[in-house]
Tab-separated table of C-alpha atoms in Angstrom:
chain	number	residue	atom	x	y	z
A	201	MET	CA	0.220	0.153	-0.454
A	202	THR	CA	1.359	3.166	-1.028
A	203	ALA	CA	1.433	6.310	1.535
A	204	ASP	CA	-1.365	8.206	-0.243
A	205	GLU	CA	-3.635	4.993	-0.342
A	206	ALA	CA	-2.920	4.333	3.166
A	207	LEU	CA	-3.619	8.329	4.322
A	208	GLU	CA	-6.326	8.756	1.628
A	209	GLN	CA	-7.917	5.243	3.852
A	210	LEU	CA	-7.614	6.773	7.186
A	211	LEU	CA	-9.171	10.337	6.065
A	212	ARG	CA	-12.296	8.854	5.104
A	213	GLU	CA	-12.632	7.276	8.386
A	214	ALA	CA	-11.892	10.365	10.290
A	215	HIS	CA	-14.922	12.287	11.568
A	216	PRO	CA	-14.486	15.939	12.890
A	217	VAL	CA	-15.992	15.861	16.770
A	218	ASP	CA	-19.417	17.667	17.261
A	219	HIS	CA	-18.626	19.448	20.601
A	220	THR	CA	-18.189	22.813	20.496
A	221	GLU	CA	-17.119	24.971	23.610
A	222	ARG	CA	-16.743	28.931	24.183
A	223	CYS	CA	-12.427	29.669	24.787
A	224	PRO	CA	-10.919	32.980	25.609
A	225	LEU	CA	-9.445	34.534	23.087
A	226	THR	CA	-5.839	34.761	25.559
A	227	THR	CA	-6.090	30.520	25.456
A	228	ALA	CA	-7.009	29.945	21.912
A	229	LEU	CA	-3.100	28.985	21.025
A	230	GLY	CA	-3.807	25.655	18.560
A	231	ARG	CA	-7.270	25.512	19.112
A	232	VAL	CA	-9.676	24.905	15.879
A	233	LEU	CA	-12.509	27.833	14.989
A	234	ALA	CA	-15.804	25.964	14.585
A	235	GLU	CA	-17.521	29.282	13.561
A	236	PRO	CA	-17.138	31.810	10.828
A	237	LEU	CA	-16.049	35.138	12.145
A	238	THR	CA	-17.084	37.859	10.389
A	239	ALA	CA	-15.747	42.191	11.246
A	240	PRO	CA	-18.055	43.620	13.296
A	241	HIS	CA	-16.399	47.131	12.167
A	242	PRO	CA	-13.837	48.237	9.717
A	243	LEU	CA	-10.158	47.050	10.570
A	244	PRO	CA	-8.469	49.793	10.488
A	245	PRO	CA	-11.583	51.824	12.080
A	246	THR	CA	-11.019	55.263	11.163
A	247	ASP	CA	-8.056	56.401	8.569
A	248	ASN	CA	-4.738	56.567	10.509
A	249	SER	CA	-1.250	57.528	10.323
A	250	ALA	CA	1.449	55.097	8.583
A	251	MET	CA	4.409	57.385	9.461
A	252	ASP	CA	5.249	60.010	12.393
A	253	GLY	CA	4.686	63.341	10.821
A	254	TYR	CA	2.894	65.897	9.828
A	255	ALA	CA	-1.075	65.669	8.590
A	256	LEU	CA	-2.252	68.263	6.142
A	257	CYS	CA	-4.244	68.945	2.297
A	258	HIS	CA	-2.445	68.190	-0.597
A	259	ARG	CA	-3.884	70.450	-2.527
A	260	ASP	CA	-1.950	73.196	0.230
A	261	LEU	CA	1.287	71.998	-0.634
A	262	SER	CA	3.325	74.375	-3.510
A	263	PRO	CA	3.740	71.738	-6.167
A	264	SER	CA	7.464	73.216	-7.095
A	265	ALA	CA	8.945	74.928	-3.629
A	266	PRO	CA	8.653	74.375	-0.005
A	267	THR	CA	5.690	75.290	1.751
A	268	THR	CA	5.153	76.311	5.408
A	269	LEU	CA	2.026	76.243	7.332
A	270	LEU	CA	0.686	76.771	10.780
A	271	VAL	CA	0.716	73.528	13.113
A	272	THR	CA	-3.113	73.636	14.781
A	273	GLN	CA	-2.815	70.367	16.733
A	274	ARG	CA	-1.030	67.332	18.146
A	275	ILE	CA	-2.029	63.963	17.356
A	276	ALA	CA	-0.888	60.929	18.959
A	277	ALA	CA	-2.749	57.539	18.932
A	278	GLY	CA	-5.773	57.428	20.564
A	279	ASP	CA	-6.678	61.204	20.230
A	280	LEU	CA	-9.857	62.456	19.180
A	281	PRO	CA	-8.427	65.415	16.390
A	282	GLN	CA	-10.713	68.277	15.537
A	283	PRO	CA	-11.505	69.273	11.665
A	284	LEU	CA	-7.746	70.489	10.252
A	285	ILE	CA	-7.959	74.369	9.556
A	286	THR	CA	-7.437	74.989	5.742
A	287	LYS	CA	-3.651	76.262	5.191
A	288	SER	CA	-2.447	73.857	8.741
A	289	ALA	CA	-0.830	71.299	9.079
A	290	ALA	CA	-1.350	68.779	12.443
A	291	ARG	CA	1.830	67.325	14.202
A	292	ILE	CA	0.742	63.347	14.056
A	293	PHE	CA	1.939	60.127	14.989
A	294	THR	CA	2.030	56.809	13.786
A	295	GLY	CA	-1.852	55.187	14.443
A	296	ALA	CA	-3.152	58.324	14.906
A	297	PRO	CA	-6.217	59.029	13.739
A	298	LEU	CA	-6.788	61.259	10.444
A	299	PRO	CA	-8.411	65.091	11.210
A	300	SER	CA	-11.137	65.577	8.462
A	301	GLY	CA	-9.767	67.670	6.134
A	302	ALA	CA	-6.659	66.059	5.734
A	303	ASP	CA	-4.911	63.444	2.918
A	304	THR	CA	-1.560	63.369	3.203
A	305	ILE	CA	1.000	62.697	5.611
A	306	ILE	CA	4.672	63.867	5.535
A	307	PRO	CA	7.321	62.060	7.141
A	308	GLN	CA	8.956	64.123	9.844
A	309	GLU	CA	12.572	63.503	7.972
A	310	GLN	CA	11.632	65.540	5.140
A	311	CYS	CA	10.205	68.458	7.192
A	312	THR	CA	11.745	71.545	9.012
A	313	ALA	CA	9.452	72.265	12.327
A	314	ASN	CA	9.284	74.427	15.390
A	315	ASP	CA	6.186	74.502	17.656
A	316	GLU	CA	4.295	76.843	15.702
A	317	ARG	CA	5.341	76.234	11.979
A	318	VAL	CA	6.311	73.428	9.467
A	319	THR	CA	7.923	73.474	5.868
A	320	VAL	CA	7.608	70.792	3.961
A	321	ASN	CA	11.180	70.388	2.020
A	322	ALA	CA	9.694	67.264	-0.369
A	323	THR	CA	7.177	66.728	-3.481
A	324	ALA	CA	4.937	64.306	-1.954
A	325	ARG	CA	1.888	61.931	-3.372
A	326	ARG	CA	-2.061	63.030	-2.354
A	327	GLY	CA	-2.911	60.258	0.186
A	328	GLN	CA	0.729	59.001	0.821
A	329	HIS	CA	1.315	57.365	4.296
A	330	VAL	CA	-2.753	57.494	5.237
A	331	ARG	CA	-4.044	53.937	6.222
A	332	ARG	CA	-7.664	53.931	4.522
A	333	ALA	CA	-10.392	52.652	7.248
A	334	GLY	CA	-10.863	49.109	6.314
A	335	GLU	CA	-8.428	48.666	4.142
A	336	ASP	CA	-7.315	45.249	6.021
A	337	ILE	CA	-11.184	44.111	6.435
A	338	GLU	CA	-14.377	45.358	5.873
A	339	GLN	CA	-17.199	46.294	8.184
A	340	GLY	CA	-19.271	42.720	7.606
A	341	ALA	CA	-16.298	40.738	5.486
A	342	LEU	CA	-15.836	37.295	6.278
A	343	PHE	CA	-12.132	37.313	7.856
A	344	MET	CA	-11.983	33.447	9.306
A	345	THR	CA	-13.621	30.476	8.083
A	346	ALA	CA	-14.521	27.489	10.646
A	347	GLY	CA	-11.257	24.564	11.091
A	348	THR	CA	-9.064	27.503	11.079
A	349	ARG	CA	-6.019	25.859	13.867
A	350	LEU	CA	-5.386	29.393	15.512
A	351	GLN	CA	-1.515	30.704	15.399
A	352	PRO	CA	-0.531	33.668	17.110
A	353	GLN	CA	-0.828	35.876	14.550
A	354	ALA	CA	-4.171	34.745	14.272
A	355	MET	CA	-5.240	35.442	17.545
A	356	GLY	CA	-3.869	38.974	16.861
A	357	LEU	CA	-6.108	39.239	14.080
A	358	ILE	CA	-9.496	38.398	16.145
A	359	GLY	CA	-8.457	40.303	19.658
A	360	ALA	CA	-7.958	43.953	16.750
A	361	ASN	CA	-11.417	43.037	15.294
A	362	GLY	CA	-12.363	43.364	19.071
A	363	ILE	CA	-13.437	39.788	19.605
A	364	ALA	CA	-12.591	38.016	22.949
A	365	SER	CA	-14.079	34.936	23.023
A	366	ILE	CA	-14.922	32.283	20.352
A	367	THR	CA	-16.648	29.407	19.581
A	368	VAL	CA	-14.089	25.904	18.960
A	369	PHE	CA	-13.910	22.713	18.499
A	370	ARG	CA	-13.573	20.567	21.698
A	371	ARG	CA	-10.059	19.470	22.332
A	372	LEU	CA	-9.567	15.807	21.467
A	373	LYS	CA	-8.838	12.733	23.785
A	374	VAL	CA	-6.435	11.052	22.715
A	375	ALA	CA	-5.373	7.733	24.604
A	376	LEU	CA	-1.608	6.909	24.762
A	377	LEU	CA	0.048	3.457	25.638
A	378	SER	CA	2.941	1.569	25.716
A	379	THR	CA	3.576	-2.557	26.082
A	380	GLY	CA	6.762	-4.155	26.375
A	381	ASN	CA	8.130	-5.740	29.515
A	382	GLU	CA	11.448	-4.496	28.384
A	383	LEU	CA	10.282	-1.083	29.107
A	384	LEU	CA	11.638	1.464	31.706
A	385	MET	CA	10.668	5.093	32.048
A	386	PRO	CA	13.471	7.745	32.161
A	387	GLY	CA	14.223	8.065	36.346
A	388	HIS	CA	14.748	4.154	36.856
A	389	ASN	CA	18.270	2.647	36.859
A	390	LEU	CA	19.163	0.811	33.826
A	391	GLN	CA	18.756	-3.103	33.505
A	392	ALA	CA	20.261	-6.130	31.366
A	393	GLY	CA	17.597	-6.784	28.466
A	394	LYS	CA	16.020	-3.208	29.314
A	395	ARG	CA	15.235	0.136	27.594
A	396	TYR	CA	13.894	3.305	28.381
A	397	ASN	CA	10.655	4.043	26.991
A	398	ALA	CA	11.739	7.250	24.523
A	399	ASN	CA	8.858	7.027	22.045
A	400	HIS	CA	5.804	7.886	24.908
A	401	PHE	CA	7.460	11.093	25.084
A	402	THR	CA	7.934	11.532	21.629
A	403	LEU	CA	4.446	10.824	21.253
A	404	THR	CA	3.515	13.253	24.433
A	405	GLY	CA	4.956	15.814	22.483
A	406	LEU	CA	3.575	15.493	18.935
A	407	LEU	CA	-0.371	14.632	20.307
A	408	GLN	CA	0.501	18.303	23.011
A	409	ALA	CA	1.911	20.352	19.554
A	410	LEU	CA	-1.921	19.555	18.492
A	411	GLY	CA	-3.109	20.747	21.231
A	412	CYS	CA	-4.366	16.719	22.521
A	413	GLU	CA	-5.463	16.583	26.443
A	414	ILE	CA	-3.385	12.683	26.375
A	415	ILE	CA	-5.090	10.044	28.721
A	416	ASP	CA	-1.826	8.440	30.116
A	417	LEU	CA	-2.277	4.465	29.738
A	418	GLY	CA	1.503	4.269	30.840
A	419	THR	CA	3.308	0.936	29.945
A	420	LEU	CA	1.258	-2.202	29.710
A	421	PRO	CA	2.901	-5.128	30.856
A	422	ASP	CA	3.040	-8.547	28.300
A	423	LYS	CA	-0.284	-9.743	29.783
A	424	LEU	CA	-3.229	-10.475	27.062
A	425	SER	CA	-5.856	-10.034	30.251
A	426	ILE	CA	-4.579	-6.547	31.125
A	427	THR	CA	-3.875	-4.949	27.661
A	428	ARG	CA	-7.658	-5.873	26.859
A	429	LYS	CA	-8.903	-4.472	30.189
A	430	ALA	CA	-6.685	-0.793	29.732
A	431	LEU	CA	-8.000	-0.668	25.878
A	432	LYS	CA	-11.825	-1.253	26.742
A	433	ALA	CA	-11.255	0.878	29.361
A	434	ALA	CA	-9.972	3.958	26.889
A	435	ALA	CA	-12.373	3.546	24.751
A	436	THR	CA	-14.903	4.489	27.111
A	437	GLN	CA	-12.604	7.870	27.671
A	438	ALA	CA	-10.623	8.861	24.813
A	439	ASP	CA	-11.567	9.911	21.529
A	440	ILE	CA	-8.607	8.312	19.628
A	441	ILE	CA	-6.321	5.559	21.326
A	442	ILE	CA	-2.563	5.065	20.035
A	443	SER	CA	0.051	2.143	20.817
A	444	SER	CA	3.455	2.750	20.613
A	445	GLY	CA	5.275	-0.429	19.885
A	446	GLY	CA	2.832	-1.174	16.778
A	447	VAL	CA	1.149	-4.388	16.617
A	448	SER	CA	2.983	-8.043	15.521
A	449	ILE	CA	2.201	-11.322	15.264
A	450	GLY	CA	4.826	-12.710	18.091
A	451	GLU	CA	2.975	-14.416	20.963
A	452	GLU	CA	4.030	-11.797	23.611
A	453	ASP	CA	2.271	-9.438	21.813
A	454	HIS	CA	-1.294	-9.048	22.842
A	455	ILE	CA	-2.386	-5.527	21.394
A	456	LYS	CA	-3.860	-7.518	18.163
A	457	ASN	CA	-5.571	-10.683	20.257
A	458	ALA	CA	-6.794	-7.307	22.080
A	459	ILE	CA	-8.106	-5.193	19.975
A	460	GLU	CA	-9.521	-7.923	17.336
A	461	GLN	CA	-11.694	-9.453	20.366
A	462	LEU	CA	-12.763	-6.090	21.555
A	463	GLY	CA	-13.364	-4.460	18.046
A	464	ARG	CA	-11.458	-4.669	14.645
A	465	LEU	CA	-7.923	-4.236	13.101
A	466	GLU	CA	-5.846	-4.202	9.925
A	467	ILE	CA	-2.356	-4.518	9.577
A	468	TRP	CA	-1.027	-2.601	6.571
A	469	LYS	CA	2.476	-3.138	5.216
A	470	LEU	CA	3.221	0.519	3.870
A	471	ASN	CA	5.900	0.833	1.004
A	472	ILE	CA	7.417	3.322	2.634
A	473	LYS	CA	10.590	3.395	4.856
A	474	PRO	CA	10.939	3.557	7.615
A	475	GLY	CA	7.704	2.402	9.092
A	476	LYS	CA	6.501	-0.406	7.096
A	477	PRO	CA	4.061	-1.926	9.295
A	478	LEU	CA	1.280	0.554	10.561
A	479	ALA	CA	-2.126	-1.004	12.677
A	480	PHE	CA	-5.238	1.035	11.967
A	481	GLY	CA	-8.528	-0.379	13.842
A	482	GLU	CA	-11.221	0.869	16.201
A	483	ILE	CA	-12.725	-0.211	19.730
A	484	SER	CA	-16.221	0.496	20.625
A	485	SER	CA	-15.827	3.162	17.376
A	486	LYS	CA	-13.080	4.919	18.595
A	487	PRO	CA	-10.231	4.939	16.054
A	488	PHE	CA	-6.638	3.420	17.003
A	489	PHE	CA	-3.612	3.638	15.846
A	490	GLY	CA	-0.791	0.662	16.691
A	491	LEU	CA	2.283	2.730	15.292
A	492	PRO	CA	6.135	0.872	15.144
A	493	GLY	CA	8.360	0.311	17.847
A	494	ASN	CA	11.521	1.549	16.064
A	495	PRO	CA	11.552	5.333	16.964
A	496	VAL	CA	11.955	6.916	13.869
A	497	SER	CA	9.703	4.918	11.870
A	498	LEU	CA	7.400	5.675	14.862
A	499	PHE	CA	8.264	10.040	14.100
A	500	VAL	CA	7.863	9.233	10.362
A	501	THR	CA	4.545	7.474	10.470
A	502	PHE	CA	2.732	9.540	13.156
A	503	CYS	CA	3.807	12.737	11.188
A	504	LEU	CA	2.504	10.870	7.913
A	505	PHE	CA	-0.572	9.312	9.304
A	506	ALA	CA	-1.918	9.745	12.485
A	507	ARG	CA	-1.590	13.446	12.813
A	508	PRO	CA	-3.902	14.444	9.696
A	509	PHE	CA	-6.189	11.696	10.823
A	510	ILE	CA	-6.009	13.817	14.060
A	511	LEU	CA	-6.340	17.341	12.495
A	512	ARG	CA	-8.884	15.928	10.475
A	513	MET	CA	-11.271	15.402	13.552
A	514	GLN	CA	-10.203	18.519	15.181
A	515	GLY	CA	-11.914	19.560	12.604
A	516	ILE	CA	-9.839	20.837	9.979
A	517	GLU	CA	-10.189	20.071	6.225
A	518	ASN	CA	-6.481	21.021	4.743
A	519	VAL	CA	-4.656	18.391	6.438
A	520	GLN	CA	-1.827	17.675	3.498
A	521	PRO	CA	1.742	18.522	4.250
A	522	GLN	CA	3.206	21.525	2.400
A	523	THR	CA	6.182	20.666	0.782
A	524	ILE	CA	8.894	22.544	-1.536
A	525	LYS	CA	11.223	21.829	-3.852
A	526	MET	CA	15.008	22.194	-2.985
A	527	ARG	CA	18.183	21.449	-4.812
A	528	ALA	CA	19.769	18.341	-3.393
A	529	GLN	CA	23.448	18.676	-1.506
A	530	PHE	CA	23.772	15.082	-1.167
A	531	SER	CA	24.106	11.938	-3.046
A	532	HIS	CA	21.455	8.975	-2.726
A	533	THR	CA	21.453	5.517	-4.620
A	534	GLY	CA	17.738	4.104	-4.688
A	535	LYS	CA	16.882	0.890	-4.149
A	536	GLY	CA	13.848	-1.796	-3.987
A	537	THR	CA	9.967	-0.293	-4.130
A	538	ARG	CA	9.885	1.693	-1.078
A	539	GLN	CA	9.474	5.485	-1.220
A	540	GLU	CA	12.103	6.912	1.778
A	541	TYR	CA	11.551	9.373	3.783
A	542	VAL	CA	14.867	10.246	4.792
A	543	ARG	CA	15.942	12.808	7.738
A	544	SER	CA	17.233	15.919	6.211
A	545	ARG	CA	18.192	19.647	6.775
A	546	MET	CA	17.297	22.439	5.000
A	547	ALA	CA	20.192	25.429	4.860
A	548	THR	CA	21.280	28.616	2.770
A	549	THR	CA	24.466	28.128	1.596
A	550	ALA	CA	27.098	30.239	-0.479
A	551	GLU	CA	25.127	29.150	-3.474
A	552	GLY	CA	21.782	29.231	-2.621
A	553	SER	CA	19.304	27.229	-0.809
A	554	ALA	CA	19.956	23.225	-0.349
A	555	VAL	CA	19.219	20.421	1.884
A	556	THR	CA	21.682	17.661	2.766
A	557	THR	CA	21.130	14.385	4.538
A	558	PHE	CA	22.111	13.022	7.806
A	559	GLY	CA	24.455	10.427	7.538
A	560	LYS	CA	22.546	7.378	9.572
A	561	GLN	CA	19.511	6.506	8.161
A	562	GLY	CA	18.062	3.976	10.913
A	563	SER	CA	15.089	3.808	11.778
A	564	GLY	CA	16.254	3.261	15.017
A	565	VAL	CA	18.861	6.388	15.323
A	566	LEU	CA	16.225	8.596	17.170
A	567	HIS	CA	19.594	11.638	16.829
A	568	SER	CA	18.455	12.095	13.217
A	569	THR	CA	15.219	13.661	14.442
A	570	VAL	CA	16.857	16.118	16.118
A	571	TRP	CA	19.363	17.080	13.893
A	572	ALA	CA	17.434	17.727	11.170
A	573	ASN	CA	14.450	20.047	9.628
A	574	SER	CA	12.466	18.128	7.275
A	575	LEU	CA	12.238	15.152	5.515
A	576	THR	CA	13.036	14.403	2.162
A	577	ILE	CA	10.689	12.369	-0.208
A	578	ILE	CA	13.115	10.078	-2.440
A	579	PRO	CA	10.469	7.700	-4.677
A	580	PRO	CA	11.081	4.473	-5.180
A	581	ALA	CA	14.415	3.379	-7.110
A	582	THR	CA	15.067	7.128	-7.539
A	583	THR	CA	18.899	8.110	-7.741
A	584	ILE	CA	20.031	11.353	-6.455
A	585	ASN	CA	22.879	13.215	-7.454
A	586	PRO	CA	23.982	16.796	-5.781
A	587	GLY	CA	22.292	19.420	-7.897
A	588	ASP	CA	18.887	17.379	-8.506
A	589	THR	CA	15.490	18.950	-7.339
A	590	VAL	CA	13.733	17.618	-4.298
A	591	GLU	CA	10.942	17.328	-2.961
A	592	VAL	CA	11.179	18.495	1.005
A	593	ILE	CA	8.701	18.483	3.792
A	594	PRO	CA	9.680	21.037	6.453
A	595	PHE	CA	8.791	20.167	10.240
A	596	ASN	CA	7.146	22.955	10.847
A	597	GLU	CA	4.470	20.998	8.659
A	598	LEU	CA	4.529	18.280	10.864
A	599	ILE	CA	5.303	19.211	13.928
A	600	THR	CA	3.592	21.964	14.719
């Protein structure tokens, strides 16, 4: 199964949550808007100055010589200006409202002034350096659609419209569990035959970045009755269940048997590298993901498959990561039929922007994901030479 085929099938089963809640704008970062927003007033609400300088009427300027005008008022941001007297100017500051009768701003650097008069020493274009009311957003205009995941700049735009609280989809609850008698949590002494549960923390961070509420089921021992009980309980609390360690047919892997007893399970063999095994199913109508145990495989499959699924459940329509074309600064000999997602770093060099790859690309080399800032996509059986154009997914499209 190709990556595109797997994602298409997954998204057919991803349905947005139907519960919403009111959210103060101050805590809206990462939340998903559940209502369209229209502007209650123009933005900006009034004509205002884009510069520190002098507001005047353009027709009062001489086209061929410096013009001296009487300064009749001083206007700062937040002031209520008086109408401008004919053949006068107003001292004005950035963001201050334009007085009626004025249509042009002269930057202070182009003027000679004292407390009473100002001489304009440069030619000016009528309307220059004036921000018109509604030039950003007109009153009544739709400025944000439902399904928008709120970033800081979106919060600023909502605040600029005077909106203090918004309706958002509720946070998804994700049950997170690991299986394996060999796993230890950090803080315990490392013992023979044991290893620390890195995947738990990778997934915790990825889910937190998506604004999910995590139900931590911890590490389950390799015992069917305990696994079955934990999964059944998780399905009553969570919207999605995610297991790190994947699902195999080994004698000590009880996830597969437990899920098949409680619901349905499919094990897909994806033609991607890393991340060939991926399990997907449901327990009591709650989606289940079984991600690979190798740490890089887990990272890649979460970013490519679980993340878009979660985004769709959060109410977001466009869930595909954006890719960019870059010049390769590496060599790669393609083998086999699997599409590769190699850990890579985008950088600007003397020759322009280029992407290079981490030296060790094994699915257990977790350090590669910290060094990298992107995944470079290499189609099956494709050889890459320095200078070739490659397709790259920046990490800011995958982990934020």
